[in-house]
Each structure stands twice: as C-alpha cells, then as structure tokens.
Amino acid sequence: MGKRARRGAEGGCNGALSRRQALIAWGFCLPFVLVFGVFMLVPLLSSMGMSFTDITSRDLRTPFNVNIVGFDNYVTLLTDPRFHKALLTTAIFVIVGLPITIAIAMAFAVALNKGLKHLNAFFRAVFYAPVVASVVAVSVVWRYILQDDGLLNSLLAVFGIDGPDWLHDTRFALPALMIMTIWRNMGTLMIIFLAGLQAIPTELKEAAAVDGAGKWRTFTSITLPLMKPTILLGAVLISVAYLQFFEESFVMTQGGPLDSTLSAAYYVYQQFGFGRYGIASAASWVLFIIIAVVSVLQFRILGSDE
Amino acid sequence: MAEVVFDHVTRIYPGNDKPSVDDLNLDIKDGEFLVLVGPSGCGKSTTLRMLAGLEEVNKGRILIGGKDVTTMQPKDRDIAMVFQNYALYPHMTVADNMGFALKIAGTPKDEIRKRVEKAAEILDLTEYLDRKPKALSGGQRQRVAMGRAIVREPKVFLMDEPLSNLDAKLRVQTRTQIAALQRQLGVTTLYVTHDQTEALTMGDRIAVIKLGILQQVGAPTELYDRPANVFVAGFIGSPSMNINTHPVINGQAKIGEDTIDLPREAVAKLTAEDNGQIIVGFRPEDADLAVADDPNAFSLKVVNVEDLGSDGYIYGNIITDGSAAEASTMMSDQNKLTTVRVNPRALPKIGDTVKIKIDPTKMHLFAPSTELRLN
Ligand SMILES: Nc1ncnc2c1ncn2[C@@H]1O[C@H](COP(=O)(O)OP(=O)(O)OP(=O)(O)O)[C@@H](O)[C@H]1O
Ligand SMILES: [Mg+2]
C-alpha cells in the first residue's frame, strides 16, 4: 500500500491516481464486504451445496463420508407428505392471513389518518407496540388468552358459547396462531399505510366530493387506487414474513397438534433438529424459491399498469 | 334557475381570532359570471370553498337556486369546481376524469361517452381522451379540468385561479375561451382571481374583497369609473390610478406649489376628522399636458418617459418648494411616481418640468378619514 501510494505520488500520472482511489474505495467497502461474505454469502452458498449432499449431523466428524447425491434430497422432499402438509399450511396461512392483515391495517390507518392529533399519536403507539414486543414475552399472554379455561373462552362463556381448546384442537390451532400473527404484524402495515394516505393530496378528495362522491366512493375510487404502490409494498413485506411463519408455531404449539401448525419454516427447523442437514438445506431452498416467485407475481399483478 | 346568495356569511378558521371572510353579502344572478378579486390572503378561496361545501360556514346562510345549502354536503350541491392545480385524478384517463361525476350519478355508459366526447370536442381534447393526466401539458390539463366541470351541466361553476399555472400568452388566450364558453353555456359562475386584468376582461360583474371584507360589487366599467373607496381605486386598473393626499385651501386642492379646483359638493362632505385634507385620484389617461400658465394645472418634474408607440407615459414627481417631493405621494405602484399618459409624438424629455391638467369630470375624490368616495 505504502509503495503504491509513493509510486502514485512520484509518477503523478492519472492511471496510478485513479488506481489508488479505487483501492481506497475498496478499503472503505471492505468491512461490509467481509461481514457480508463471511456471515451471509458463505452460509448461503454452503447451504445450497449441502442441499445436493447427504450430509447429516453424524458426518460433522467424518466429512469424507459426505456424498454428492444430486437432486435426491429434493425428490425426497417433494414426495414427503409432511412437507406437502407444511407447504399447504403455509399457503393457507398466507392466503387467508395476508388479506385480513391488509384490510385491518388499512381500516386502522384510515381511522387514524384524521381526527384528534394527540389521541391519534397515542393509538398509533398502541397499535404499533405488538411489532416491537418480543414474541416470547407476548406468547405467555396469548397462551393465557387461548388456553381451555383462558380469557377468550371465559368471554365466550358469557354469551353461552362453549369455546374450543384453541391450541390443542387441530381445527382451531392454526386460526388461533393466525390471529396472533396478524395482531403482531398489523402495526407495521398500519404505519406504512398511514404514510401512504398522508401522501394523497386533499385536493383530490375535495374534487371527488364536489364530483358527487360520498366517503365510501371516494375511498374506493380515489384513495385505494392511489394507494396501490403502498399496498403492493405492504403485501410483499407481509407475505415474505408469513411465508417464513415460524415463531408463533415455535413458542405456542411446536408445530402441533398433529402437525396442524407445521409451517414450511418449522419443517426446516425440525429437519435440522433431526440432524438431516441435507434435507433441511433443500427444504429451505424450496421455500426461498417460493418466496421469490410469490414476490415477483405480486409485482406483476398489482403493479401491472405502472 | 340557479341564483347564488351569500347572506351575512362569516368564516373564522379554528385557531384564528379574526374572520377570514367577514359578514359577506353577495348575490350572483342566474347565468351571471361574477369575478371575485382581491390581493393574496383576502379570503377569496375561502368564499369559494364555502359555496362548494368544503369549508364550514360559521355565521350566515348560503343559498343556491333559492335552496339553503349552508350545511349541505358538497356532493348534494350540484356544483362543479375547477381547482388551481386542477386536481385531476392521476390514475384515470382524461375521459374517465371527465366522466367521473356522471358515473357516480349513475348516468348510463353511452350517455357518459356522448357527453364526454362532446365536451372534448368543445375543448379540443378529443385526441387526448385515452391519456393519463401526467402525459398532458399544463394547458391541456387545465382544459381537462374545465371539461370535468362542463360535462356535469351543474347549477354553478366555481373556479379558483384556474389560469395561474399557465404562461402569460396562454393565460390571455384561455381567459377569452373560458369567458366565451361560460356565456355559451349560461351557467352561473363564481370565478376567483387576484389579477384585476382577468377580472375586468372576464366578469359580468366584479366583487372586490380585502381582508375578508367586501369592498364593492359592480360591472367592470362601474368599478373602473366610480370606485367606491381608495382601495378599489388603487386595485382596479393598470397602470394604476395616481392617488395622493393634498391639503384643501379655499375649496381648492394644493398640489405642490399649485392649486386646482375641486367640485364644491365634494369639499362640503369633508369633516373635521379629515384635517383639511383630501385624497385626489386620477387615472393616467385622464390627465394631459397643459400650457405653462394654465391656472388649473400642477407642475411635474419628469423622471422617466416611456414610448410604447401607441401610447406614451411620463413618470414624475410633484414639485413643492421648487424641489421634487415624494412625501405626499402614496398608493400608486409606479415607484410612487405620478403617471400620465400623453401623446407619444409629443413626449417631454427627462428632467423637464411640465404642467399637468386633470380632466375635472374624471377626478376621483376620497375622504382621508374614511377613504370613501366623495364625488
Ligand atoms: N385552513 C386554514 N386555517 C387557518 N387559516 C386559514 C386556513 N386557510 C386559509 N386561512 C387564512 O384565511 C385567510 C384567507 O385565505 P384564502 O385562502 O381564502 O385567501 P385567498 O384570497 O384565496 O388568497 P390567495 O390569492 O393567496 O389564494 C388567509 O389569511 C389565510 O391565512
Ligand atoms: Mg386562494
């Protein structure tokens, strides 16, 4: 480095100078490149490599026992009914959960977009709180709400309804977790939608009012179409999060009962726990491809005329 | 029938203690083009928005076609509005923008198409019907905003400075078109502008407003020929009126070293509060050069001359004690200089001292205390 710098100074020619500048630029980038390379790229690529081998936890001491098996892991996966079930559960989770989350977040955003300033700031904070709360901490509360003699069922009992044992019933465990996930993710979307709503000029709404549109008509004909880019952003963010649905299953049901809350990400985690690294890697790459495809599809569909 | 009546209308914005529109009484006749004009911040937009139903009325009533609409929603008032920034719906095509109101009203599709196409033809927009607003020029957007208003065939048109975003040439062109269109359609129109030329050229009548208070309503010539107070006198007309305060001595105004005759009945109306002074106004075209010994003329030291070919203008200071004084000059915008229109073939030179005689029938006299008209 010192030698190069001296040469640049002595020669004074442009080539050396720009080379030196490039070197300095790389120097500034180095910390990021190193961190990204070591902690992101290496695991990413090695997991891809692992997905084509039969590596298990036993092979860690005897790395030479690892064999390349081609697409065997992927074949195993695609014929495993549990993986199918995990994918189906994840799909249901996204297809049902995403629209509900968007609708609720939009409703809150619209409600908080007008009205009293101080009260709104308070409610914004309240609705955003679940996003920042630790899932482990809130799981305690939710378990208390959802257990057989919990808050929810006591409430239902008041109306004479005999509520199910939410977390231990195969029919209700997934909806229960869905509600909890929606509650946790709604705040993020709400803040994004609020920002989007505030970017819509009041003049347009006034023009619509003068044109004879009522509140609902103005919302569907003016506000929603203008919110499309914002909704697209929110939909992609949330569907990526939901496709990786894991934490709620992990802390509340461990994928049960009878795999009814077994998500794709939880399946990966389980395979990893069983020491089947090859299968786990393959499953996570399948999930990765699904996420990529879903995101591209959303941009295609929602962003069609831009 | 769509007469508009403002009946003692007051608007105080929350957080303000002074009204932005104060006790406004104004009638707009059926089919009339009324221009609301005044300086920035005087409450023009507020007045318009109250009529549209976009702003609450604190006191008084607003009637459209005899019906009290004071508390009615905008959508129920049957009015169309052209916004200053046009407020076109960016996600809709020009045709959809223009047809939106009809669609909401439940008009059949082919009827909407027919009316939109007819409006587009009038406004020369036919080839742009399938475009989005962002692919249009400023002038085209302005016409789309007009189109959106005229397809509705509403009771009242409201326009808030619709030309202020156009360049000067297009503005002159468009203002003629708008005025012609309004006369053709015969829809009652309230038009807001801060440009007095626009007001004079377009309106059937003009309402001048200042700090939320209506100053005068009348036909353009009425406002030009007989302004009710000093503000209207100074605001209407370009180049603006020369307005100065002068002492009254023996029923004559002392202008610099000279005195000029004043009508007796005007002088009689002066009160003790006026401190023996009078405000004399005259338009640049209502005075002329006089011979040196004319007893009824005043001296002006010429500091600038302009030759526009068709007209000549001289700008000067009134001479007091042999020197040019500026202290007594007020309210005229040519750098506080007195402006006189003269024959461009007989222009005096800069530095000359000339005698100026005001046409006595075209003199505007105001009381200094009230600033109201005396003659
Ligand atoms: N939303 C508001 N809240 C408080 N005061 C307001 C509000 N809107 C307008 N005002 C005040 O009311 C007065 C009149 O405003 P208005 O917009 O009617 O003026 P204008 O005559 O249209 O002016 P311009 O020619 O600049 O558009 C101004 O002094 C303004 O500060
Ligand atoms: Mg305005």
PDB file of N, CA, C and O in Angstrom, chain B residues 133-179:
ATOM      1  N   PRO B 133     -53.434  12.047 -17.071  1.00  0.00           N
ATOM      2  CA  PRO B 133     -53.103  13.467 -16.894  1.00  0.00           C
ATOM      3  C   PRO B 133     -51.606  13.771 -16.938  1.00  0.00           C
ATOM      4  O   PRO B 133     -51.199  14.822 -17.421  1.00  0.00           O
ATOM      5  N   LYS B 134     -50.779  12.840 -16.458  1.00  0.00           N
ATOM      6  CA  LYS B 134     -49.349  13.180 -16.396  1.00  0.00           C
ATOM      7  C   LYS B 134     -48.717  13.265 -17.779  1.00  0.00           C
ATOM      8  O   LYS B 134     -47.631  13.800 -17.926  1.00  0.00           O
ATOM      9  N   ALA B 135     -49.423  12.741 -18.787  1.00  0.00           N
ATOM     10  CA  ALA B 135     -48.904  12.835 -20.151  1.00  0.00           C
ATOM     11  C   ALA B 135     -49.460  14.042 -20.892  1.00  0.00           C
ATOM     12  O   ALA B 135     -49.460  14.076 -22.107  1.00  0.00           O
ATOM     13  N   LEU B 136     -49.940  15.047 -20.149  1.00  0.00           N
ATOM     14  CA  LEU B 136     -50.507  16.238 -20.789  1.00  0.00           C
ATOM     15  C   LEU B 136     -49.703  17.473 -20.405  1.00  0.00           C
ATOM     16  O   LEU B 136     -49.058  17.510 -19.361  1.00  0.00           O
ATOM     17  N   SER B 137     -49.780  18.500 -21.247  1.00  0.00           N
ATOM     18  CA  SER B 137     -49.142  19.772 -20.912  1.00  0.00           C
ATOM     19  C   SER B 137     -50.039  20.529 -19.936  1.00  0.00           C
ATOM     20  O   SER B 137     -51.197  20.164 -19.730  1.00  0.00           O
ATOM     21  N   GLY B 138     -49.487  21.601 -19.353  1.00  0.00           N
ATOM     22  CA  GLY B 138     -50.248  22.384 -18.382  1.00  0.00           C
ATOM     23  C   GLY B 138     -51.556  22.906 -18.956  1.00  0.00           C
ATOM     24  O   GLY B 138     -52.600  22.838 -18.312  1.00  0.00           O
ATOM     25  N   GLY B 139     -51.497  23.409 -20.177  1.00  0.00           N
ATOM     26  CA  GLY B 139     -52.693  23.955 -20.802  1.00  0.00           C
ATOM     27  C   GLY B 139     -53.739  22.882 -21.051  1.00  0.00           C
ATOM     28  O   GLY B 139     -54.935  23.104 -20.863  1.00  0.00           O
ATOM     29  N   GLN B 140     -53.270  21.702 -21.465  1.00  0.00           N
ATOM     30  CA  GLN B 140     -54.205  20.600 -21.710  1.00  0.00           C
ATOM     31  C   GLN B 140     -54.853  20.141 -20.411  1.00  0.00           C
ATOM     32  O   GLN B 140     -56.046  19.874 -20.360  1.00  0.00           O
ATOM     33  N   ARG B 141     -54.047  20.079 -19.344  1.00  0.00           N
ATOM     34  CA  ARG B 141     -54.610  19.698 -18.043  1.00  0.00           C
ATOM     35  C   ARG B 141     -55.684  20.682 -17.620  1.00  0.00           C
ATOM     36  O   ARG B 141     -56.729  20.307 -17.096  1.00  0.00           O
ATOM     37  N   GLN B 142     -55.391  21.964 -17.859  1.00  0.00           N
ATOM     38  CA  GLN B 142     -56.350  22.997 -17.494  1.00  0.00           C
ATOM     39  C   GLN B 142     -57.659  22.758 -18.242  1.00  0.00           C
ATOM     40  O   GLN B 142     -58.744  22.867 -17.666  1.00  0.00           O
ATOM     41  N   ARG B 143     -57.561  22.382 -19.505  1.00  0.00           N
ATOM     42  CA  ARG B 143     -58.777  22.153 -20.294  1.00  0.00           C
ATOM     43  C   ARG B 143     -59.508  20.907 -19.809  1.00  0.00           C
ATOM     44  O   ARG B 143     -60.740  20.873 -19.823  1.00  0.00           O
ATOM     45  N   VAL B 144     -58.755  19.895 -19.379  1.00  0.00           N
ATOM     46  CA  VAL B 144     -59.419  18.703 -18.833  1.00  0.00           C
ATOM     47  C   VAL B 144     -60.204  19.094 -17.576  1.00  0.00           C
ATOM     48  O   VAL B 144     -61.351  18.673 -17.384  1.00  0.00           O
ATOM     49  N   ALA B 145     -59.590  19.929 -16.738  1.00  0.00           N
ATOM     50  CA  ALA B 145     -60.281  20.374 -15.526  1.00  0.00           C
ATOM     51  C   ALA B 145     -61.553  21.128 -15.897  1.00  0.00           C
ATOM     52  O   ALA B 145     -62.604  20.949 -15.268  1.00  0.00           O
ATOM     53  N   MET B 146     -61.481  21.945 -16.931  1.00  0.00           N
ATOM     54  CA  MET B 146     -62.674  22.642 -17.425  1.00  0.00           C
ATOM     55  C   MET B 146     -63.697  21.626 -17.923  1.00  0.00           C
ATOM     56  O   MET B 146     -64.888  21.732 -17.637  1.00  0.00           O
ATOM     57  N   GLY B 147     -63.193  20.640 -18.664  1.00  0.00           N
ATOM     58  CA  GLY B 147     -64.073  19.617 -19.231  1.00  0.00           C
ATOM     59  C   GLY B 147     -64.803  18.860 -18.141  1.00  0.00           C
ATOM     60  O   GLY B 147     -65.999  18.567 -18.249  1.00  0.00           O
ATOM     61  N   ARG B 148     -64.084  18.552 -17.078  1.00  0.00           N
ATOM     62  CA  ARG B 148     -64.692  17.827 -15.972  1.00  0.00           C
ATOM     63  C   ARG B 148     -65.861  18.622 -15.405  1.00  0.00           C
ATOM     64  O   ARG B 148     -66.859  18.074 -14.969  1.00  0.00           O
ATOM     65  N   ALA B 149     -65.718  19.965 -15.425  1.00  0.00           N
ATOM     66  CA  ALA B 149     -66.793  20.805 -14.906  1.00  0.00           C
ATOM     67  C   ALA B 149     -67.959  20.877 -15.889  1.00  0.00           C
ATOM     68  O   ALA B 149     -69.114  20.772 -15.479  1.00  0.00           O
ATOM     69  N   ILE B 150     -67.671  21.017 -17.198  1.00  0.00           N
ATOM     70  CA  ILE B 150     -68.792  21.292 -18.103  1.00  0.00           C
ATOM     71  C   ILE B 150     -69.608  20.048 -18.453  1.00  0.00           C
ATOM     72  O   ILE B 150     -70.786  20.169 -18.698  1.00  0.00           O
ATOM     73  N   VAL B 151     -69.016  18.837 -18.437  1.00  0.00           N
ATOM     74  CA  VAL B 151     -69.843  17.663 -18.744  1.00  0.00           C
ATOM     75  C   VAL B 151     -70.942  17.473 -17.709  1.00  0.00           C
ATOM     76  O   VAL B 151     -71.954  16.861 -17.985  1.00  0.00           O
ATOM     77  N   ARG B 152     -70.718  17.995 -16.523  1.00  0.00           N
ATOM     78  CA  ARG B 152     -71.705  17.804 -15.465  1.00  0.00           C
ATOM     79  C   ARG B 152     -72.989  18.575 -15.716  1.00  0.00           C
ATOM     80  O   ARG B 152     -74.024  18.231 -15.187  1.00  0.00           O
ATOM     81  N   GLU B 153     -72.894  19.693 -16.444  1.00  0.00           N
ATOM     82  CA  GLU B 153     -74.019  20.632 -16.587  1.00  0.00           C
ATOM     83  C   GLU B 153     -74.586  20.961 -15.216  1.00  0.00           C
ATOM     84  O   GLU B 153     -75.769  20.735 -14.934  1.00  0.00           O
ATOM     85  N   PRO B 154     -73.729  21.520 -14.338  1.00  0.00           N
ATOM     86  CA  PRO B 154     -74.158  21.764 -12.957  1.00  0.00           C
ATOM     87  C   PRO B 154     -74.915  23.078 -12.838  1.00  0.00           C
ATOM     88  O   PRO B 154     -75.042  23.819 -13.811  1.00  0.00           O
ATOM     89  N   LYS B 155     -75.393  23.362 -11.637  1.00  0.00           N
ATOM     90  CA  LYS B 155     -76.074  24.632 -11.391  1.00  0.00           C
ATOM     91  C   LYS B 155     -75.069  25.781 -11.357  1.00  0.00           C
ATOM     92  O   LYS B 155     -75.349  26.874 -11.806  1.00  0.00           O
ATOM     93  N   VAL B 156     -73.892  25.509 -10.770  1.00  0.00           N
ATOM     94  CA  VAL B 156     -72.919  26.579 -10.582  1.00  0.00           C
ATOM     95  C   VAL B 156     -71.517  26.066 -10.912  1.00  0.00           C
ATOM     96  O   VAL B 156     -71.153  24.948 -10.567  1.00  0.00           O
ATOM     97  N   PHE B 157     -70.735  26.907 -11.591  1.00  0.00           N
ATOM     98  CA  PHE B 157     -69.294  26.655 -11.777  1.00  0.00           C
ATOM     99  C   PHE B 157     -68.516  27.445 -10.739  1.00  0.00           C
ATOM    100  O   PHE B 157     -68.778  28.631 -10.539  1.00  0.00           O
ATOM    101  N   LEU B 158     -67.533  26.794 -10.142  1.00  0.00           N
ATOM    102  CA  LEU B 158     -66.628  27.514  -9.250  1.00  0.00           C
ATOM    103  C   LEU B 158     -65.223  27.371  -9.813  1.00  0.00           C
ATOM    104  O   LEU B 158     -64.798  26.265 -10.147  1.00  0.00           O
ATOM    105  N   MET B 159     -64.515  28.457  -9.926  1.00  0.00           N
ATOM    106  CA  MET B 159     -63.149  28.376 -10.455  1.00  0.00           C
ATOM    107  C   MET B 159     -62.207  29.167  -9.561  1.00  0.00           C
ATOM    108  O   MET B 159     -62.401  30.359  -9.346  1.00  0.00           O
ATOM    109  N   ASP B 160     -61.194  28.488  -9.061  1.00  0.00           N
ATOM    110  CA  ASP B 160     -60.234  29.136  -8.167  1.00  0.00           C
ATOM    111  C   ASP B 160     -58.921  29.341  -8.904  1.00  0.00           C
ATOM    112  O   ASP B 160     -58.124  28.428  -9.024  1.00  0.00           O
ATOM    113  N   GLU B 161     -58.711  30.534  -9.389  1.00  0.00           N
ATOM    114  CA  GLU B 161     -57.496  30.892 -10.127  1.00  0.00           C
ATOM    115  C   GLU B 161     -57.103  29.806 -11.122  1.00  0.00           C
ATOM    116  O   GLU B 161     -55.984  29.290 -11.066  1.00  0.00           O
ATOM    117  N   PRO B 162     -57.987  29.456 -12.044  1.00  0.00           N
ATOM    118  CA  PRO B 162     -57.698  28.324 -12.928  1.00  0.00           C
ATOM    119  C   PRO B 162     -56.581  28.621 -13.926  1.00  0.00           C
ATOM    120  O   PRO B 162     -56.070  27.698 -14.556  1.00  0.00           O
ATOM    121  N   LEU B 163     -56.205  29.882 -14.072  1.00  0.00           N
ATOM    122  CA  LEU B 163     -55.204  30.212 -15.093  1.00  0.00           C
ATOM    123  C   LEU B 163     -53.833  30.497 -14.514  1.00  0.00           C
ATOM    124  O   LEU B 163     -52.890  30.776 -15.243  1.00  0.00           O
ATOM    125  N   SER B 164     -53.713  30.428 -13.180  1.00  0.00           N
ATOM    126  CA  SER B 164     -52.475  30.929 -12.580  1.00  0.00           C
ATOM    127  C   SER B 164     -51.272  30.049 -12.886  1.00  0.00           C
ATOM    128  O   SER B 164     -50.145  30.480 -12.722  1.00  0.00           O
ATOM    129  N   ASN B 165     -51.511  28.794 -13.339  1.00  0.00           N
ATOM    130  CA  ASN B 165     -50.358  27.942 -13.655  1.00  0.00           C
ATOM    131  C   ASN B 165     -49.991  27.960 -15.135  1.00  0.00           C
ATOM    132  O   ASN B 165     -49.185  27.159 -15.582  1.00  0.00           O
ATOM    133  N   LEU B 166     -50.621  28.857 -15.890  1.00  0.00           N
ATOM    134  CA  LEU B 166     -50.318  28.908 -17.327  1.00  0.00           C
ATOM    135  C   LEU B 166     -49.375  30.069 -17.613  1.00  0.00           C
ATOM    136  O   LEU B 166     -49.313  31.035 -16.860  1.00  0.00           O
ATOM    137  N   ASP B 167     -48.653  29.976 -18.739  1.00  0.00           N
ATOM    138  CA  ASP B 167     -47.778  31.096 -19.073  1.00  0.00           C
ATOM    139  C   ASP B 167     -48.619  32.246 -19.633  1.00  0.00           C
ATOM    140  O   ASP B 167     -49.781  32.083 -20.005  1.00  0.00           O
ATOM    141  N   ALA B 168     -48.011  33.434 -19.671  1.00  0.00           N
ATOM    142  CA  ALA B 168     -48.761  34.669 -19.913  1.00  0.00           C
ATOM    143  C   ALA B 168     -49.596  34.612 -21.188  1.00  0.00           C
ATOM    144  O   ALA B 168     -50.763  35.005 -21.196  1.00  0.00           O
ATOM    145  N   LYS B 169     -49.032  34.089 -22.249  1.00  0.00           N
ATOM    146  CA  LYS B 169     -49.722  34.115 -23.535  1.00  0.00           C
ATOM    147  C   LYS B 169     -50.944  33.190 -23.511  1.00  0.00           C
ATOM    148  O   LYS B 169     -52.041  33.561 -23.921  1.00  0.00           O
ATOM    149  N   LEU B 170     -50.710  31.987 -22.974  1.00  0.00           N
ATOM    150  CA  LEU B 170     -51.782  31.002 -22.892  1.00  0.00           C
ATOM    151  C   LEU B 170     -52.894  31.505 -21.977  1.00  0.00           C
ATOM    152  O   LEU B 170     -54.068  31.235 -22.181  1.00  0.00           O
ATOM    153  N   ARG B 171     -52.495  32.258 -20.959  1.00  0.00           N
ATOM    154  CA  ARG B 171     -53.456  32.769 -19.999  1.00  0.00           C
ATOM    155  C   ARG B 171     -54.436  33.722 -20.689  1.00  0.00           C
ATOM    156  O   ARG B 171     -55.643  33.647 -20.496  1.00  0.00           O
ATOM    157  N   VAL B 172     -53.873  34.605 -21.529  1.00  0.00           N
ATOM    158  CA  VAL B 172     -54.718  35.566 -22.242  1.00  0.00           C
ATOM    159  C   VAL B 172     -55.677  34.829 -23.171  1.00  0.00           C
ATOM    160  O   VAL B 172     -56.880  35.114 -23.223  1.00  0.00           O
ATOM    161  N   GLN B 173     -55.138  33.819 -23.882  1.00  0.00           N
ATOM    162  CA  GLN B 173     -55.944  33.030 -24.806  1.00  0.00           C
ATOM    163  C   GLN B 173     -57.069  32.301 -24.065  1.00  0.00           C
ATOM    164  O   GLN B 173     -58.232  32.357 -24.452  1.00  0.00           O
ATOM    165  N   THR B 174     -56.673  31.615 -22.973  1.00  0.00           N
ATOM    166  CA  THR B 174     -57.624  30.778 -22.261  1.00  0.00           C
ATOM    167  C   THR B 174     -58.708  31.602 -21.591  1.00  0.00           C
ATOM    168  O   THR B 174     -59.847  31.175 -21.501  1.00  0.00           O
ATOM    169  N   ARG B 175     -58.341  32.796 -21.123  1.00  0.00           N
ATOM    170  CA  ARG B 175     -59.359  33.567 -20.404  1.00  0.00           C
ATOM    171  C   ARG B 175     -60.479  33.984 -21.359  1.00  0.00           C
ATOM    172  O   ARG B 175     -61.646  34.002 -20.973  1.00  0.00           O
ATOM    173  N   THR B 176     -60.129  34.273 -22.608  1.00  0.00           N
ATOM    174  CA  THR B 176     -61.176  34.583 -23.590  1.00  0.00           C
ATOM    175  C   THR B 176     -62.047  33.364 -23.826  1.00  0.00           C
ATOM    176  O   THR B 176     -63.272  33.457 -23.903  1.00  0.00           O
ATOM    177  N   GLN B 177     -61.382  32.192 -23.938  1.00  0.00           N
ATOM    178  CA  GLN B 177     -62.131  30.953 -24.186  1.00  0.00           C
ATOM    179  C   GLN B 177     -63.090  30.641 -23.044  1.00  0.00           C
ATOM    180  O   GLN B 177     -64.241  30.278 -23.275  1.00  0.00           O
ATOM    181  N   ILE B 178     -62.596  30.782 -21.822  1.00  0.00           N
ATOM    182  CA  ILE B 178     -63.448  30.471 -20.669  1.00  0.00           C
ATOM    183  C   ILE B 178     -64.653  31.389 -20.634  1.00  0.00           C
ATOM    184  O   ILE B 178     -65.786  30.954 -20.450  1.00  0.00           O
ATOM    185  N   ALA B 179     -64.397  32.687 -20.830  1.00  0.00           N
ATOM    186  CA  ALA B 179     -65.499  33.645 -20.794  1.00  0.00           C
ATOM    187  C   ALA B 179     -66.520  33.328 -21.878  1.00  0.00           C
ATOM    188  O   ALA B 179     -67.734  33.329 -21.624  1.00  0.00           O
TER     189      ALA B 179
END
